[in-house]
Amino acid sequence: MSATMTVPDAQPPAPASGGERRVRLLRRLGRPAAAVLAGVLLFLSFPPRPLWWLAIPAFALLGWMLRGRRLRAGFGLGYLAGLGFLAPLLVWTGEEVGPVPWLALVAAEAVFVGATGLLTAAVSRLPAWPVFAAAVWVAGEAARARVPFGGFPWGKMAFGQADGFLLPLAAVGGTPVLGFAVALCGYGLYEAVRLGLTARRTGTLPRGPLAAAALALLAPFAGAAAALPLVSDAPEEGTATVAAIQGNVPRLGLDFNAQRRAVLDNHADRTRQLAADVAAGKEKKPDFVLWPENSSDLDPYRNPDAREVIDGAVRAIGVPTVIGAVLTPDTGKLRNTLIQWDPERGPVATYDKRHVQPFGEYIPMRSLVRVFNKDVDRVSRDFGPGSAVGVFDLAGTRVGLVTCYEAAFDWAARDTVTDGARLISVPSNNATFGRSEMTYQQLAMSRVRAVEHSRAVVVPVTSGVSAIIRPDGTVVEQTRMFTPDALVDEVPLRSSLTPATRLGVLPECLLLGGGAAGIVWAAALRVRRRGAAA
């Protein structure tokens, strides 16, 4: 006789209440939402807002999101942070060509931030992980500044620190060291808070790790204070009186080039007005005058009327003048050129822009890009790059030339200083980007370059904001947007070289090496854990 046992039917789990479902949803969306928020905070830390300090809590938030995450999650969270940061930062790229190029650029550039998130997650379990994570951030920026098409370094963390306490670090090791310091502060802040909360919960104070986290948070500020003697606007080789001309454009947008003669006339007229003001004693006579990029899109070598207009304006002011022109040879590529124009001899020297802008001054993969946006055909003939460093001798002052987009690249300004420049000029044309924040972002780059190389920087722009910047990064004069104006100021000339100028790419290479060491270490620990588990 067999006995049977009755097993009660398994009961299905009770359905989650509405409150429980909301809690689960919030937990699931919490880190992705925090990733986007971190990116937005990074954007808000950039000019024209003087909120540089927001970058520190932004990196603290990134640390909370990424520490201990799986690699795939690290990439996804990093990518979301990149979108939150770059989408509002680069919205000006679609000012006249619509959202498709803007969104494509943002989607591509955010991949680098995603890769940074992946690698940060990888090193986040290491001792002193904030140091390795900050080095990984620099590695991501270094890659983004070089590929593809020569790179796009817009949005490097250093360029948001023109008003910040950490700015003197630019003179120590350039934008890589400054960006590293910002990230290190943020990650150190998160780690200090995390350890403090852990100690409160457990009653055990991890003194060593907490001291390391506090050091990561405070060391960059101590380093910036120690670097203050490197920041000076004292003249070392006398001074020069410089004038920056902003002639303005007939209208905003891509089609301002259709009235090239009007743009040229505007700059010539404003130069003649300056000459009249000098004659009347209203302004001090400059030693030389700087016009912006594209102030003459008519080639003065091929258009006698353009040459006559320029020559008349330069003779009126009576001092060497730098003209931004587009040269149109019979064959080959166009040249974005700065011309040194002497009041007696006419054009005597030229500098061809060395880093021309992809999808702006030339179109890579033109046939493919045309499928997505017909505006590529506005650039009917590509520009070609120059090869020589641009330094003009203007009335005895050696002036380094960094044309517009080149200001974003570390090598472009440094080359002019190591070639003897006592002053830097960044002639630019921002008319294409309307009244967007682009011009303020670029002005911040010039302020960082001033401190990085201890040189005064003059920024003449077609439509604003033009500015004169002291070697300590202070803006002493600036114009309003889309307003004809002339800035005249006496600026210090300096010849000493900062550590950043002397070291060049070495600080960046050392930080990249530190990041690589952390990645290798993390990979080795991962392999060891898997072997132990097996």
Coordinates of C-alpha atoms in Angstrom, one line a residue:
M1 CA 0.0 0.0 0.0
S2 CA 1.5 3.3 -1.0
A3 CA 1.1 6.6 0.6
T4 CA 0.7 9.7 -1.4
M5 CA 1.7 13.2 -0.4
T6 CA -0.3 16.1 -1.6
V7 CA 1.8 19.2 -2.5
P8 CA -0.1 22.4 -2.4
D9 CA -0.1 24.4 -5.6
A10 CA 2.6 27.1 -5.8
Q11 CA 1.2 30.5 -5.3
P12 CA 2.0 33.2 -7.8
P13 CA 3.9 36.1 -6.3
A14 CA 1.6 38.9 -5.2
P15 CA 1.5 41.7 -7.8
A16 CA 3.6 44.7 -6.9
S17 CA 1.7 47.6 -5.7
G18 CA 1.8 50.9 -7.6
G19 CA 4.2 52.4 -5.1
E20 CA 6.6 49.5 -5.4
R21 CA 6.5 49.7 -9.2
R22 CA 7.4 53.4 -9.0
V23 CA 10.3 52.7 -6.6
R24 CA 11.6 50.0 -9.0
L25 CA 11.3 52.4 -12.0
L26 CA 13.1 55.2 -10.1
R27 CA 15.9 52.8 -9.2
R28 CA 16.2 51.7 -12.8
L29 CA 16.2 55.2 -14.2
G30 CA 18.2 56.8 -11.4
R31 CA 21.7 56.4 -12.7
P32 CA 20.8 57.2 -16.4
A33 CA 19.0 60.3 -15.2
A34 CA 22.0 61.2 -13.1
A35 CA 24.3 60.7 -16.1
V36 CA 22.4 63.2 -18.2
L37 CA 22.3 65.6 -15.2
A38 CA 26.1 65.3 -14.8
G39 CA 26.5 66.2 -18.5
V40 CA 24.2 69.2 -18.1
L41 CA 26.2 70.4 -15.1
L42 CA 29.3 70.2 -17.2
F43 CA 27.7 72.3 -19.9
L44 CA 26.5 74.9 -17.3
S45 CA 30.1 75.2 -16.1
F46 CA 31.1 76.6 -19.4
P47 CA 31.0 80.3 -20.5
P48 CA 29.2 82.6 -20.8
R49 CA 28.2 81.5 -17.3
P50 CA 30.9 82.0 -14.6
L51 CA 29.8 78.8 -13.0
W52 CA 33.2 76.9 -13.4
W53 CA 32.7 75.2 -10.0
L54 CA 29.8 73.2 -11.3
A55 CA 32.2 70.9 -13.0
I56 CA 33.3 69.6 -9.6
P57 CA 29.9 68.2 -8.5
A58 CA 29.4 67.0 -12.1
F59 CA 32.4 64.8 -11.8
A60 CA 31.3 63.7 -8.3
L61 CA 28.1 62.6 -9.8
L62 CA 29.9 60.8 -12.5
G63 CA 32.0 59.0 -9.8
W64 CA 28.8 57.9 -8.1
M65 CA 27.4 56.5 -11.4
L66 CA 30.5 54.8 -12.6
R67 CA 32.2 53.4 -9.5
G68 CA 31.8 49.6 -9.4
R69 CA 29.7 49.4 -12.6
R70 CA 30.1 46.8 -15.2
L71 CA 32.0 47.9 -18.3
R72 CA 29.0 47.9 -20.6
A73 CA 27.0 50.0 -18.1
G74 CA 30.0 52.3 -17.8
F75 CA 29.9 52.9 -21.5
G76 CA 26.1 53.5 -21.6
L77 CA 26.2 55.9 -18.6
G78 CA 29.2 57.7 -20.0
Y79 CA 27.5 58.1 -23.4
L80 CA 24.4 59.6 -21.7
A81 CA 26.6 62.0 -19.9
G82 CA 28.3 62.9 -23.1
L83 CA 24.9 63.7 -24.7
G84 CA 23.8 65.8 -21.8
F85 CA 27.1 67.8 -22.0
L86 CA 27.7 68.1 -25.7
A87 CA 24.2 68.5 -27.1
P88 CA 23.6 71.9 -25.5
L89 CA 27.3 72.9 -25.7
L90 CA 27.5 72.4 -29.5
V91 CA 24.0 73.5 -30.5
W92 CA 25.5 76.4 -32.4
T93 CA 26.8 73.9 -35.0
G94 CA 23.3 73.6 -36.3
E95 CA 22.6 77.4 -36.2
E96 CA 22.3 77.7 -40.0
V97 CA 22.4 74.2 -41.4
G98 CA 19.7 72.5 -39.3
P99 CA 19.7 69.9 -36.5
V100 CA 21.1 66.9 -38.5
P101 CA 24.8 68.0 -38.6
W102 CA 24.5 69.1 -34.9
L103 CA 23.0 65.8 -33.7
A104 CA 25.4 63.8 -35.8
L105 CA 28.4 65.6 -34.3
V106 CA 27.0 65.2 -30.8
A107 CA 26.3 61.5 -31.3
A108 CA 29.8 60.9 -32.6
E109 CA 31.7 62.9 -30.0
A110 CA 29.7 61.4 -27.2
V111 CA 31.2 58.0 -28.1
F112 CA 34.5 59.3 -26.7
V113 CA 32.8 60.2 -23.4
G114 CA 31.1 56.8 -23.4
A115 CA 34.5 55.1 -23.8
T116 CA 35.8 57.2 -21.0
G117 CA 32.9 56.0 -18.8
L118 CA 33.8 52.4 -19.7
L119 CA 37.4 52.8 -18.7
T120 CA 36.5 54.7 -15.5
A121 CA 34.3 51.9 -14.5
A122 CA 37.2 49.5 -15.1
V123 CA 39.6 51.5 -12.8
S124 CA 37.1 52.4 -10.2
R125 CA 37.8 49.4 -8.0
L126 CA 41.5 50.3 -7.7
P127 CA 43.1 51.9 -4.7
A128 CA 43.3 55.7 -5.3
W129 CA 40.9 55.3 -8.2
P130 CA 40.1 59.0 -8.5
V131 CA 43.7 59.6 -9.8
F132 CA 43.3 56.9 -12.5
A133 CA 39.8 58.0 -13.4
A134 CA 40.9 61.6 -13.8
A135 CA 43.8 60.4 -16.0
V136 CA 41.3 58.4 -18.1
W137 CA 39.2 61.5 -18.6
V138 CA 42.3 63.3 -20.0
A139 CA 42.9 60.3 -22.3
G140 CA 39.4 60.6 -23.7
E141 CA 39.9 64.3 -24.4
A142 CA 43.3 63.5 -26.0
A143 CA 41.6 61.0 -28.4
R144 CA 38.7 63.4 -29.2
A145 CA 41.2 66.1 -30.0
R146 CA 43.0 64.0 -32.6
V147 CA 40.4 61.8 -34.4
P148 CA 38.6 61.7 -36.7
F149 CA 39.6 64.4 -39.3
G150 CA 42.2 65.9 -37.1
G151 CA 40.0 65.9 -34.0
F152 CA 37.5 68.2 -32.4
P153 CA 38.7 69.4 -29.0
W154 CA 35.8 71.8 -28.4
G155 CA 34.5 71.2 -24.9
K156 CA 37.9 70.2 -23.3
M157 CA 37.3 70.6 -19.5
A158 CA 40.1 73.2 -19.3
F159 CA 38.1 75.6 -21.5
G160 CA 35.4 75.9 -18.9
Q161 CA 37.8 77.1 -16.3
A162 CA 38.8 80.6 -17.6
D163 CA 37.1 82.2 -14.5
G164 CA 38.1 79.4 -12.1
F165 CA 40.5 79.2 -9.2
L166 CA 42.4 76.3 -10.9
L167 CA 43.3 78.3 -14.0
P168 CA 47.0 78.9 -13.0
L169 CA 47.5 75.1 -13.5
A170 CA 47.3 75.8 -17.3
A171 CA 50.8 77.5 -16.9
V172 CA 52.1 74.3 -15.3
G173 CA 51.0 71.7 -17.8
G174 CA 48.5 73.2 -20.3
T175 CA 45.0 72.1 -20.8
P176 CA 45.6 68.4 -19.9
V177 CA 46.8 69.2 -16.4
L178 CA 44.0 71.7 -15.9
G179 CA 41.4 69.2 -17.1
F180 CA 42.9 66.5 -14.9
A181 CA 42.7 68.7 -11.9
V182 CA 39.0 69.4 -12.4
A183 CA 38.2 65.8 -12.8
L184 CA 40.4 64.8 -9.8
C185 CA 38.6 67.3 -7.6
G186 CA 35.2 65.9 -8.5
Y187 CA 36.1 62.3 -8.1
G188 CA 37.9 63.1 -4.8
L189 CA 34.8 64.9 -3.6
Y190 CA 32.6 61.8 -4.3
E191 CA 35.1 59.4 -2.7
A192 CA 35.3 61.6 0.5
V193 CA 31.6 61.7 0.8
R194 CA 31.2 58.0 0.2
L195 CA 33.8 57.0 2.8
G196 CA 32.3 59.5 5.2
L197 CA 28.9 57.9 4.9
T198 CA 30.3 54.5 5.2
A199 CA 32.1 55.4 8.4
R200 CA 28.9 56.9 9.8
R201 CA 27.0 53.7 9.0
T202 CA 29.7 51.2 10.3
G203 CA 31.3 53.2 13.0
T204 CA 34.7 52.5 11.5
L205 CA 36.8 55.4 10.0
P206 CA 39.0 54.3 7.1
R207 CA 41.6 56.9 7.8
G208 CA 44.0 56.0 4.9
P209 CA 41.4 55.9 2.1
L210 CA 39.7 59.0 3.5
A211 CA 43.0 60.9 3.6
A212 CA 43.7 59.9 0.0
A213 CA 40.2 61.1 -1.0
A214 CA 40.7 64.4 0.8
L215 CA 44.1 64.8 -0.9
A216 CA 42.5 64.2 -4.3
L217 CA 39.9 66.9 -3.6
L218 CA 42.3 69.5 -2.1
A219 CA 45.6 68.9 -3.9
P220 CA 44.6 70.6 -7.2
F221 CA 43.6 73.8 -5.3
A222 CA 46.9 73.7 -3.4
G223 CA 48.7 73.2 -6.7
A224 CA 46.9 76.2 -8.3
A225 CA 47.8 78.4 -5.4
A226 CA 51.5 77.3 -5.7
A227 CA 51.3 78.1 -9.5
L228 CA 50.1 81.7 -9.0
P229 CA 53.7 83.1 -9.4
L230 CA 53.7 81.8 -12.9
V231 CA 50.7 84.0 -13.8
S232 CA 51.9 87.6 -14.4
D233 CA 51.0 90.5 -16.7
A234 CA 54.2 92.4 -16.0
P235 CA 55.9 93.5 -19.3
E236 CA 59.3 91.8 -19.9
E237 CA 60.1 93.5 -23.2
G238 CA 58.2 96.7 -22.9
T239 CA 54.7 97.2 -24.2
A240 CA 52.9 97.6 -27.6
T241 CA 49.7 99.5 -28.4
V242 CA 47.5 97.3 -30.4
A243 CA 44.2 97.9 -32.2
A244 CA 41.6 95.2 -33.0
I245 CA 39.0 96.1 -35.6
Q246 CA 35.5 94.6 -35.6
G247 CA 33.8 95.8 -38.8
N248 CA 30.6 93.7 -38.5
V249 CA 28.8 91.8 -41.3
P250 CA 25.7 92.8 -43.3
R251 CA 23.6 90.0 -42.1
L252 CA 23.9 86.8 -39.9
G253 CA 24.3 83.3 -41.1
L254 CA 26.0 81.4 -43.9
D255 CA 25.0 84.0 -46.6
F256 CA 27.0 86.8 -45.1
N257 CA 29.7 85.8 -47.6
A258 CA 27.3 86.8 -50.5
Q259 CA 28.1 90.4 -49.5
R260 CA 31.9 90.0 -49.3
R261 CA 32.6 93.5 -50.5
A262 CA 30.3 95.0 -47.8
V263 CA 32.3 93.0 -45.1
L264 CA 35.5 94.4 -46.5
D265 CA 34.2 97.9 -46.6
N266 CA 32.9 97.7 -43.0
H267 CA 36.4 96.9 -41.8
A268 CA 38.1 99.5 -43.9
D269 CA 35.6 102.1 -42.8
R270 CA 36.1 101.3 -39.1
T271 CA 39.9 101.5 -39.6
R272 CA 39.5 104.9 -41.2
Q273 CA 37.3 106.0 -38.3
L274 CA 40.0 104.9 -35.9
A275 CA 42.6 106.9 -37.9
A276 CA 40.3 110.0 -37.6
D277 CA 40.0 109.4 -33.9
V278 CA 43.7 109.2 -33.5
A279 CA 44.2 112.4 -35.5
A280 CA 41.6 114.1 -33.2
G281 CA 43.4 112.9 -30.1
K282 CA 40.5 110.6 -29.0
E283 CA 42.6 107.4 -29.3
K284 CA 46.2 106.6 -28.9
K285 CA 47.9 105.7 -32.2
P286 CA 48.4 101.9 -32.3
D287 CA 51.7 100.3 -33.2
F288 CA 49.8 97.9 -35.4
V289 CA 46.3 96.9 -36.3
L290 CA 44.7 93.5 -36.4
W291 CA 41.7 92.7 -38.6
P292 CA 39.7 89.4 -38.2
E293 CA 39.6 86.2 -40.2
N294 CA 37.5 86.7 -43.4
S295 CA 37.6 90.4 -43.2
S296 CA 38.3 90.4 -46.9
D297 CA 36.9 87.3 -48.7
L298 CA 37.8 89.1 -51.9
D299 CA 41.3 88.0 -52.8
P300 CA 43.4 91.3 -52.9
Y301 CA 46.0 89.7 -55.2
R302 CA 43.3 89.0 -57.8
N303 CA 40.8 91.9 -57.2
P304 CA 42.3 95.3 -57.8
D305 CA 39.3 97.0 -56.1
A306 CA 39.8 95.0 -52.9
R307 CA 43.5 95.8 -52.9
E308 CA 42.7 99.5 -53.3
V309 CA 40.2 99.5 -50.4
I310 CA 42.7 97.7 -48.1
D311 CA 45.6 99.8 -49.1
G312 CA 43.6 103.0 -48.5
A313 CA 42.6 102.0 -45.0
V314 CA 46.1 100.9 -44.0
R315 CA 47.6 104.1 -45.4
A316 CA 45.1 106.1 -43.4
I317 CA 46.0 104.5 -40.1
G318 CA 49.7 104.5 -41.1
V319 CA 50.9 101.3 -39.3
P320 CA 51.3 97.6 -40.2
T321 CA 47.9 95.8 -40.4
V322 CA 47.1 92.2 -40.5
I323 CA 44.3 91.4 -43.0
G324 CA 42.2 88.2 -43.0
A325 CA 41.6 87.1 -46.6
V326 CA 40.6 84.2 -48.7
L327 CA 43.1 83.5 -51.5
T328 CA 41.7 81.9 -54.7
P329 CA 44.5 80.5 -56.9
D330 CA 43.7 79.4 -60.4
T331 CA 44.2 75.8 -59.5
G332 CA 44.3 73.9 -56.2
K333 CA 42.6 74.6 -53.0
L334 CA 41.6 77.9 -51.4
R335 CA 43.7 79.4 -48.7
N336 CA 42.4 81.0 -45.4
T337 CA 45.2 83.5 -45.2
L338 CA 46.4 86.3 -42.9
I339 CA 48.3 89.0 -44.8
Q340 CA 50.8 91.4 -43.2
W341 CA 50.1 94.7 -45.0
D342 CA 52.6 97.6 -44.8
P343 CA 51.3 101.1 -45.3
E344 CA 54.1 101.8 -47.8
R345 CA 54.9 98.5 -49.4
G346 CA 51.5 96.7 -49.3
P347 CA 51.4 92.9 -48.6
V348 CA 54.8 91.7 -47.3
A349 CA 54.1 88.4 -45.6
T350 CA 51.4 85.7 -45.3
Y351 CA 50.2 83.0 -43.0
D352 CA 48.0 80.2 -44.2
K353 CA 45.7 78.6 -41.6
R354 CA 47.2 75.2 -40.8
H355 CA 44.2 73.4 -39.3
V356 CA 41.2 74.0 -41.6
Q357 CA 37.8 73.0 -40.3
P358 CA 36.2 69.8 -41.5
F359 CA 32.7 70.2 -42.8
G360 CA 33.2 74.0 -42.6
E361 CA 36.2 74.8 -44.8
Y362 CA 36.4 71.4 -46.5
I363 CA 34.1 68.5 -46.8
P364 CA 35.4 65.0 -46.1
M365 CA 33.4 62.3 -47.9
R366 CA 31.4 64.9 -49.8
S367 CA 29.2 62.5 -51.8
L368 CA 28.2 60.6 -48.7
V369 CA 27.5 63.7 -46.6
R370 CA 25.4 65.3 -49.4
V371 CA 22.9 62.5 -49.0
F372 CA 22.1 63.8 -45.5
N373 CA 22.5 67.5 -46.0
K374 CA 22.6 69.6 -49.2
D375 CA 24.3 72.5 -47.4
V376 CA 27.7 70.8 -48.1
D377 CA 27.5 72.3 -51.6
R378 CA 27.8 75.8 -50.0
V379 CA 31.5 74.8 -49.7
S380 CA 31.9 74.5 -53.4
R381 CA 35.7 74.5 -53.3
D382 CA 37.7 73.1 -50.4
F383 CA 40.3 75.0 -48.4
G384 CA 43.8 73.6 -48.0
P385 CA 46.0 73.8 -45.0
G386 CA 49.3 75.7 -44.7
S387 CA 52.4 74.3 -43.1
A388 CA 54.5 77.2 -41.7
V389 CA 54.1 78.6 -38.2
G390 CA 52.6 82.1 -38.3
V391 CA 54.7 84.8 -36.6
F392 CA 54.7 88.4 -38.1
D393 CA 57.1 91.1 -37.1
L394 CA 54.8 94.1 -36.7
A395 CA 56.6 97.3 -35.9
G396 CA 59.3 95.4 -34.0
T397 CA 56.8 93.1 -32.1
R398 CA 56.7 89.5 -33.0
V399 CA 53.0 88.5 -33.1
G400 CA 51.9 84.8 -33.2
L401 CA 48.9 84.0 -35.4
V402 CA 46.3 81.4 -34.4
T403 CA 43.4 81.6 -36.8
C404 CA 40.0 80.9 -35.2
Y405 CA 39.4 77.1 -35.0
E406 CA 43.1 76.6 -34.3
A407 CA 42.8 78.1 -30.8
A408 CA 41.2 74.8 -29.7
F409 CA 44.4 72.9 -30.5
D410 CA 47.2 72.9 -28.0
W411 CA 50.0 72.8 -30.5
A412 CA 48.8 75.8 -32.5
A413 CA 49.4 78.5 -29.9
R414 CA 52.4 76.9 -28.5
D415 CA 54.2 76.7 -31.8
T416 CA 54.0 80.5 -32.2
V417 CA 55.4 81.1 -28.7
T418 CA 58.3 78.7 -29.1
D419 CA 58.9 80.5 -32.5
G420 CA 59.4 83.8 -30.6
A421 CA 56.0 85.4 -30.4
R422 CA 55.7 88.0 -27.6
L423 CA 52.0 88.4 -28.2
I424 CA 49.3 86.2 -29.7
S425 CA 46.5 87.1 -32.1
V426 CA 43.4 84.9 -32.6
P427 CA 41.6 86.5 -35.6
S428 CA 38.2 84.8 -35.9
N429 CA 34.9 84.9 -37.9
N430 CA 31.8 83.9 -35.8
A431 CA 29.2 85.4 -38.1
T432 CA 28.1 82.0 -39.3
F433 CA 27.0 81.1 -35.8
G434 CA 24.7 84.0 -35.1
R435 CA 24.2 85.1 -31.5
S436 CA 24.9 81.7 -30.0
E437 CA 27.3 80.9 -27.2
M438 CA 30.0 79.9 -29.6
T439 CA 31.9 83.2 -29.5
Y440 CA 32.0 83.1 -25.7
Q441 CA 33.3 79.6 -25.7
Q442 CA 36.1 80.6 -28.1
L443 CA 36.9 83.7 -26.0
A444 CA 37.4 81.4 -23.0
M445 CA 39.9 79.3 -25.0
S446 CA 41.9 82.4 -25.7
R447 CA 41.9 83.3 -22.0
V448 CA 43.2 79.9 -21.1
R449 CA 45.9 80.2 -23.8
A450 CA 47.0 83.6 -22.4
V451 CA 47.7 82.0 -19.0
E452 CA 49.1 78.8 -20.5
H453 CA 51.8 80.7 -22.4
S454 CA 52.0 83.9 -20.4
R455 CA 51.2 86.1 -23.4
A456 CA 48.7 88.8 -24.0
V457 CA 46.1 87.6 -26.5
V458 CA 44.1 89.9 -29.0
V459 CA 41.0 88.5 -30.5
P460 CA 39.7 90.5 -33.5
V461 CA 36.3 89.0 -34.7
T462 CA 34.2 90.0 -37.6
S463 CA 31.0 90.3 -35.6
G464 CA 31.9 89.8 -31.9
V465 CA 33.0 89.2 -29.3
S466 CA 36.3 90.9 -30.0
A467 CA 38.6 91.3 -26.9
I468 CA 42.0 92.2 -25.6
I469 CA 43.3 89.7 -22.9
R470 CA 46.1 90.2 -20.5
P471 CA 48.7 87.4 -19.9
D472 CA 46.9 86.6 -16.6
G473 CA 43.7 85.8 -18.5
T474 CA 41.9 89.1 -17.6
V475 CA 39.7 90.6 -20.4
V476 CA 40.4 94.3 -20.3
E477 CA 38.3 95.3 -23.3
Q478 CA 35.7 93.6 -25.3
T479 CA 33.0 94.5 -27.9
R480 CA 29.3 93.7 -28.2
M481 CA 28.1 91.2 -30.7
F482 CA 27.3 92.5 -34.2
T483 CA 28.4 96.0 -33.5
P484 CA 31.2 97.8 -35.4
D485 CA 34.0 98.8 -33.0
A486 CA 37.7 99.3 -32.5
L487 CA 39.6 98.2 -29.4
V488 CA 42.8 100.0 -28.6
D489 CA 45.0 99.1 -25.6
E490 CA 48.6 99.0 -24.5
V491 CA 49.5 95.4 -23.8
P492 CA 52.6 93.9 -22.1
L493 CA 55.1 92.0 -24.2
R494 CA 56.6 88.9 -22.6
S495 CA 59.4 86.6 -23.5
S496 CA 59.7 84.0 -20.7
L497 CA 58.4 80.5 -21.2
T498 CA 56.0 78.8 -18.8
P499 CA 56.5 75.2 -17.8
A500 CA 53.5 74.3 -20.0
T501 CA 55.2 75.9 -23.0
R502 CA 58.5 74.3 -22.4
L503 CA 57.1 70.8 -21.7
G504 CA 54.7 70.7 -24.6
V505 CA 52.9 67.3 -24.9
L506 CA 55.0 65.7 -22.1
P507 CA 52.4 66.4 -19.3
E508 CA 49.6 64.9 -21.4
C509 CA 51.8 61.9 -22.2
L510 CA 52.5 61.3 -18.5
L511 CA 48.8 61.5 -17.7
L512 CA 48.0 59.1 -20.5
G513 CA 50.6 56.7 -19.2
G514 CA 49.0 56.9 -15.7
G515 CA 45.6 56.1 -17.2
A516 CA 47.1 53.2 -19.2
A517 CA 48.8 51.8 -16.1
G518 CA 45.5 51.9 -14.2
I519 CA 43.7 50.1 -17.1
V520 CA 46.3 47.4 -17.2
W521 CA 46.2 47.0 -13.4
A522 CA 42.4 46.7 -13.5
A523 CA 42.5 44.2 -16.3
A524 CA 45.1 42.1 -14.4
L525 CA 42.9 42.1 -11.3
R526 CA 39.9 41.1 -13.4
V527 CA 41.7 38.1 -14.9
R528 CA 42.9 37.1 -11.4
R529 CA 39.4 37.2 -10.0
R530 CA 38.1 35.1 -12.9
G531 CA 40.8 32.6 -12.4
A532 CA 40.1 32.3 -8.7
A533 CA 36.4 31.9 -9.4
A534 CA 37.1 29.1 -11.9

